[in-house]
Amino acid sequence: MTKGRGGGTLLQGRLALMPPAISARDLSRSFNTFTAVDGINLNVEAGQFFGFLGPNGAGKSTTIKMLTGLLAPTSGSISILGRDLVQNPLEVKRQIGVVPEGMALFGKLTASEYLHFVGRMYGLDKATTAQRSEELLEFMGLADERKKLVADYSHGMGKKLALAAAVIHGPKVLFLDEPFEGVDAIAAGTLKAMLQGMIARGATVFLTSHVLEIVERLCSHVAIIHRGHIVANGSLDELRAGVQARLALPSEDGTIHPIASFGERLTLEEIFLNVVGATDGSTQGITHPEQELAWLS
Ligand SMILES: Nc1ncnc2c1ncn2[C@@H]1O[C@H](COP(=O)(O)OP(=O)(O)O)[C@@H](O)[C@H]1O
Ligand SMILES: [Mg+2]
């Protein structure tokens, strides 16, 4: 066996031995009689840039809160980097970073004080905390606002600060709920660069979004949740192939779907509308606007 092939085998062996970064088994959450997340199974491998998509109310935020220990599941299990979240909450929380929905920031602190507080809470020493806080404030374009109270931050600035706080301890797995919502184009560019840098250094990123173009540009793997169920899961190419194959089947009247007959590469939006639409019993996943709200002139 050549050296190169031997190395490859070793690497494959190592990858096979590595536990998934995120694993959820039969995960459910109900609110009274309503089941928001209904028995989902997810495996996110270490190093993946994973996009968790779904329409409003599909169960994305509920799922991310469970995966990060912010919300107890009704049933099912979660492990992060091979550790059960319920049995090892502290070890797991040290390895992850999270920017949840409606980030809770301490408004009475300045941005700089806030990052120091979070860094020290994670057990970083003073010098490391100070150095990383400075670097993060610079990177996020918040250096000039460091003395401002967090309560006086705009929504987008608050989001950048929440992200800085989520990564100050160097998490291996980062969870972001709608990270691009409400941030300007410059901040979005900064955020993308940071996330791609983390992926390049071996971290895993799990983000929810309903903005399909962003996910399409950034993520290698995608799961789509709809009404609490996972309706698609795989690499973008796998999802594309699945939808393309379904569309290639003639419909009841014998016609072939125009997208399939063109043989074009499906966009994530087309995949999304088809997957979500198929589970709703429609072919397009969209209601026809002319049928709705006829009283609006
Ligand atoms: N604390 C709660 N109490 C009752 N219902 C909730 C609660 N949190 C979420 N839900 C419901 O669960 C469903 C999924 O919500 P969520 O996970 O926030 O959706 P998404 O993030 O995909 O838009 C929605 O119907 C929402 O109203
Ligand atoms: Mg949400």
Coordinates of C-alpha atoms and ligand atoms in Angstrom, one line a residue:
M1 CA 0.0 0.0 0.0
T2 CA 1.4 3.4 -0.9
K3 CA 1.9 6.1 1.7
G4 CA -0.9 8.2 0.2
R5 CA -3.4 5.5 0.1
G6 CA -2.4 4.4 3.6
G7 CA -3.0 8.0 4.8
G8 CA -6.3 8.1 3.2
T9 CA -7.4 4.9 4.8
L10 CA -6.2 6.2 8.2
L11 CA -8.2 9.4 7.7
Q12 CA -11.3 7.6 6.7
G13 CA -10.9 5.3 9.7
R14 CA -10.6 8.4 11.9
L15 CA -13.6 10.1 10.4
A16 CA -15.6 6.9 10.9
L17 CA -14.6 6.8 14.5
M18 CA -15.5 10.4 15.2
P19 CA -19.0 10.8 16.8
P20 CA -21.4 13.2 15.0
A21 CA -21.1 16.8 16.1
I22 CA -24.9 16.8 16.7
S23 CA -27.2 13.9 17.0
A24 CA -30.9 13.9 17.8
R25 CA -32.9 10.8 18.2
D26 CA -36.8 10.7 18.1
L27 CA -36.8 14.3 19.5
S28 CA -40.2 15.8 20.3
R29 CA -41.5 18.8 22.1
S30 CA -45.1 19.5 22.9
F31 CA -46.7 22.6 24.3
N32 CA -49.9 21.4 26.0
T33 CA -51.6 19.4 23.3
F34 CA -49.7 20.9 20.4
T35 CA -46.7 19.0 19.1
A36 CA -44.2 21.6 17.7
V37 CA -41.4 19.1 17.0
D38 CA -42.5 15.5 16.3
G39 CA -40.0 12.7 16.6
I40 CA -37.2 14.2 14.5
N41 CA -33.9 12.4 13.8
L42 CA -30.8 14.4 12.8
N43 CA -27.1 13.7 12.4
V44 CA -24.7 16.5 11.7
E45 CA -21.1 15.4 11.1
A46 CA -18.2 17.3 12.6
G47 CA -17.1 20.0 10.2
Q48 CA -20.4 20.4 8.4
F49 CA -22.0 23.7 7.7
F50 CA -25.6 22.7 8.3
G51 CA -28.7 24.7 7.4
F52 CA -31.9 24.0 9.1
L53 CA -34.7 25.3 7.0
G54 CA -38.5 25.6 7.3
P55 CA -41.4 27.9 7.0
N56 CA -42.4 30.1 9.9
G57 CA -43.7 28.1 12.8
A58 CA -42.2 24.8 11.5
G59 CA -40.3 24.1 14.7
K60 CA -36.8 25.4 13.9
S61 CA -36.4 27.6 17.1
T62 CA -37.9 24.9 19.3
T63 CA -35.4 22.4 17.9
I64 CA -32.4 24.6 18.3
K65 CA -33.4 25.4 21.9
M66 CA -33.6 21.7 22.7
L67 CA -30.2 21.0 21.0
T68 CA -28.5 23.6 23.1
G69 CA -30.2 22.8 26.5
L70 CA -32.3 25.9 26.6
L71 CA -35.6 23.9 26.4
A72 CA -36.2 20.4 27.7
P73 CA -37.5 17.9 25.2
T74 CA -40.8 16.1 25.8
S75 CA -39.1 13.0 24.6
G76 CA -36.0 11.8 22.7
S77 CA -32.3 12.2 23.2
I78 CA -29.5 14.5 22.1
S79 CA -25.8 14.1 22.0
I80 CA -23.2 16.7 21.1
L81 CA -19.7 15.5 20.0
G82 CA -20.7 12.1 21.4
R83 CA -21.8 13.3 24.8
D84 CA -25.4 13.0 26.0
L85 CA -26.7 16.5 26.7
V86 CA -28.9 15.6 29.6
Q87 CA -26.2 13.6 31.4
N88 CA -23.3 16.0 30.7
P89 CA -24.9 19.5 30.4
L90 CA -21.8 21.4 31.6
E91 CA -19.2 19.6 29.5
V92 CA -21.5 20.0 26.4
K93 CA -22.2 23.7 27.1
R94 CA -18.4 24.4 27.3
Q95 CA -18.0 23.0 23.8
I96 CA -20.9 24.9 22.1
G97 CA -21.9 28.5 21.4
V98 CA -25.4 29.6 20.8
V99 CA -27.2 32.7 19.6
P100 CA -30.8 31.8 20.3
E101 CA -34.0 33.5 19.1
G102 CA -34.5 36.8 21.0
M103 CA -30.9 36.8 22.4
A104 CA -31.0 37.7 26.0
L105 CA -28.3 40.4 26.5
F106 CA -27.6 42.2 29.8
G107 CA -28.7 45.8 28.9
K108 CA -27.0 47.4 31.9
L109 CA -23.5 46.5 30.7
T110 CA -21.4 48.1 28.0
A111 CA -20.5 45.9 25.1
S112 CA -16.9 45.5 26.5
E113 CA -18.2 44.7 30.0
Y114 CA -20.6 42.2 28.5
L115 CA -17.9 40.3 26.6
H116 CA -15.7 40.3 29.7
F117 CA -18.5 38.9 31.8
V118 CA -19.2 36.1 29.3
G119 CA -15.5 35.2 28.8
R120 CA -14.9 35.0 32.6
M121 CA -18.1 33.0 33.0
Y122 CA -16.7 30.4 30.6
G123 CA -13.6 30.2 32.7
L124 CA -11.2 32.2 30.5
D125 CA -8.5 34.0 32.4
K126 CA -8.5 37.8 32.5
A127 CA -5.8 38.4 29.8
T128 CA -7.3 35.9 27.3
T129 CA -10.8 37.4 27.9
A130 CA -9.5 41.0 27.4
Q131 CA -7.6 40.0 24.2
R132 CA -10.4 38.1 22.7
S133 CA -13.0 40.8 23.6
E134 CA -10.9 43.4 21.8
E135 CA -10.4 41.2 18.7
L136 CA -14.1 40.4 18.5
L137 CA -15.2 44.0 18.9
E138 CA -12.8 45.0 16.1
F139 CA -13.9 42.1 13.9
M140 CA -17.6 42.9 14.4
G141 CA -17.1 46.6 13.7
L142 CA -18.2 47.4 17.3
A143 CA -14.9 48.8 18.6
D144 CA -16.2 52.4 18.5
E145 CA -19.3 51.4 20.4
R146 CA -17.6 49.5 23.2
K147 CA -18.6 52.0 25.9
K148 CA -22.2 52.1 24.8
L149 CA -24.8 50.3 27.0
V150 CA -26.0 47.2 25.4
A151 CA -29.6 48.4 26.0
D152 CA -28.9 51.3 23.6
Y153 CA -27.6 49.0 20.8
S154 CA -29.7 48.7 17.6
H155 CA -31.1 45.2 16.8
G156 CA -28.3 44.5 14.3
M157 CA -25.5 45.7 16.7
G158 CA -27.0 43.5 19.4
K159 CA -27.0 40.6 17.1
K160 CA -23.3 41.1 16.3
L161 CA -22.5 41.3 20.0
A162 CA -24.5 38.2 20.8
L163 CA -22.5 36.4 18.2
A164 CA -19.2 37.7 19.6
A165 CA -20.3 36.4 23.0
A166 CA -21.3 33.1 21.6
V167 CA -17.8 32.4 20.2
I168 CA -15.5 34.0 22.8
H169 CA -14.7 30.6 24.4
G170 CA -13.8 29.0 21.0
P171 CA -16.8 26.6 20.6
K172 CA -16.5 23.5 18.5
V173 CA -20.1 23.6 17.6
L174 CA -22.0 26.8 16.9
F175 CA -25.8 27.1 16.9
L176 CA -27.4 30.2 15.4
D177 CA -31.1 30.9 15.1
E178 CA -31.8 33.1 12.1
P179 CA -28.4 34.9 12.3
F180 CA -28.9 37.0 9.2
E181 CA -32.3 38.3 10.2
G182 CA -32.2 42.1 10.8
V183 CA -28.5 42.6 10.0
D184 CA -27.2 44.9 7.3
A185 CA -25.2 43.7 4.2
I186 CA -21.9 44.7 5.7
A187 CA -22.6 42.8 9.0
A188 CA -23.9 39.8 7.0
G189 CA -20.6 39.7 5.1
T190 CA -18.6 39.8 8.3
L191 CA -20.7 37.1 9.8
K192 CA -20.3 34.9 6.7
A193 CA -16.5 35.4 6.7
M194 CA -16.4 34.4 10.4
L195 CA -18.5 31.3 10.0
Q196 CA -16.5 30.2 6.9
G197 CA -13.3 30.7 8.9
M198 CA -14.6 28.5 11.8
I199 CA -15.6 25.8 9.3
A200 CA -12.1 25.9 7.7
R201 CA -10.6 25.4 11.2
G202 CA -12.8 22.3 11.8
A203 CA -15.8 23.7 13.7
T204 CA -19.4 22.7 13.0
V205 CA -22.1 25.3 12.3
F206 CA -25.8 24.7 12.6
L207 CA -28.0 27.6 11.6
T208 CA -31.7 28.0 11.1
S209 CA -33.0 30.3 8.4
H210 CA -35.9 31.0 6.2
V211 CA -33.7 32.9 3.8
L212 CA -32.9 30.3 1.2
E213 CA -30.2 32.2 -0.8
I214 CA -28.0 32.5 2.2
V215 CA -28.3 28.9 3.1
E216 CA -27.7 27.9 -0.5
R217 CA -24.5 29.9 -0.6
L218 CA -23.1 28.8 2.8
C219 CA -24.3 25.4 3.7
S220 CA -23.1 22.0 2.5
H221 CA -25.9 20.1 4.2
V222 CA -29.5 21.0 4.7
A223 CA -32.5 19.6 6.5
I224 CA -36.0 20.9 6.0
I225 CA -38.5 20.8 8.8
H226 CA -42.2 21.3 8.2
R227 CA -44.9 21.1 10.8
G228 CA -42.5 19.5 13.2
H229 CA -41.4 16.8 10.8
I230 CA -38.1 16.5 8.8
V231 CA -39.2 16.3 5.2
A232 CA -35.8 16.4 3.6
N233 CA -32.3 15.9 4.8
G234 CA -29.0 15.6 3.0
S235 CA -26.4 17.4 0.9
L236 CA -27.8 20.1 -1.5
D237 CA -27.0 17.8 -4.4
E238 CA -28.8 14.9 -2.8
L239 CA -31.9 17.1 -2.1
R240 CA -31.7 18.4 -5.7
A241 CA -31.5 14.8 -7.1
G242 CA -34.5 13.7 -5.0
V243 CA -36.7 16.5 -6.1
Q244 CA -35.6 16.3 -9.7
A245 CA -36.4 12.6 -9.8
R246 CA -39.9 13.2 -8.4
L247 CA -40.5 16.0 -10.9
A248 CA -39.4 13.8 -13.7
L249 CA -42.3 11.5 -13.1
P250 CA -45.3 12.5 -15.4
S251 CA -48.2 14.0 -13.5
E252 CA -51.7 12.4 -13.7
D253 CA -52.4 14.2 -17.0
G254 CA -49.2 12.9 -18.4
T255 CA -47.3 16.2 -18.5
I256 CA -43.7 16.5 -17.2
H257 CA -43.0 19.4 -14.8
P258 CA -41.3 22.3 -16.6
I259 CA -38.4 22.5 -14.2
A260 CA -37.6 18.8 -14.7
S261 CA -37.9 19.0 -18.5
F262 CA -35.5 21.9 -18.8
G263 CA -32.9 19.8 -17.0
E264 CA -31.7 22.9 -15.1
R265 CA -30.0 22.9 -11.7
L266 CA -32.7 23.4 -9.2
T267 CA -32.3 26.3 -6.8
L268 CA -32.8 25.7 -3.1
E269 CA -35.9 27.7 -3.4
E270 CA -37.3 25.3 -5.9
I271 CA -36.3 22.4 -3.8
F272 CA -37.9 24.0 -0.7
L273 CA -41.2 24.8 -2.4
N274 CA -41.4 21.3 -3.9
V275 CA -40.5 19.4 -0.7
V276 CA -42.8 21.5 1.5
G277 CA -45.5 21.7 -1.2
A278 CA -45.4 17.9 -1.7
T279 CA -46.1 17.3 2.0
D280 CA -49.0 19.8 1.8
G281 CA -50.5 17.9 -1.1
S282 CA -49.8 20.7 -3.7
T283 CA -47.2 20.5 -6.4
Q284 CA -45.7 23.9 -5.9
G285 CA -46.0 24.6 -2.2
I286 CA -47.5 28.0 -2.8
T287 CA -51.0 29.3 -2.6
H288 CA -52.1 31.3 -5.5
P289 CA -52.3 34.9 -4.4
E290 CA -55.2 35.8 -6.6
Q291 CA -57.3 33.3 -4.6
E292 CA -56.6 35.1 -1.4
L293 CA -57.6 38.4 0.2
A294 CA -59.7 39.4 -2.8
W295 CA -61.0 42.4 -0.7
L296 CA -57.6 44.0 -0.8
S297 CA -57.5 46.5 -3.6
Ligands
LIG1 N1 -43.6 28.3 24.4 C1 -44.5 28.0 23.5 N2 -45.8 27.8 23.8 C2 -46.7 27.4 22.9 N3 -46.4 27.2 21.6 C3 -45.1 27.4 21.2 C4 -44.1 27.8 22.1 N4 -43.0 27.9 21.4 C5 -43.2 27.6 20.1 N5 -44.6 27.3 20.0 C6 -45.2 26.9 18.8 O1 -44.5 25.8 18.2 C7 -44.5 26.0 16.7 C8 -43.0 26.1 16.3 O2 -42.4 27.3 16.7 P1 -40.9 27.6 16.4 O3 -40.1 26.5 16.8 O4 -40.7 28.9 17.1 O5 -41.0 27.8 14.8 P2 -39.9 28.4 13.8 O6 -38.7 28.8 14.6 O7 -39.7 27.3 12.8 O8 -40.6 29.6 13.1 C9 -45.3 27.2 16.4 O9 -46.6 26.8 16.1 C10 -45.2 28.0 17.7 O10 -46.4 28.8 17.9
MG2 MG -37.8 30.6 14.8

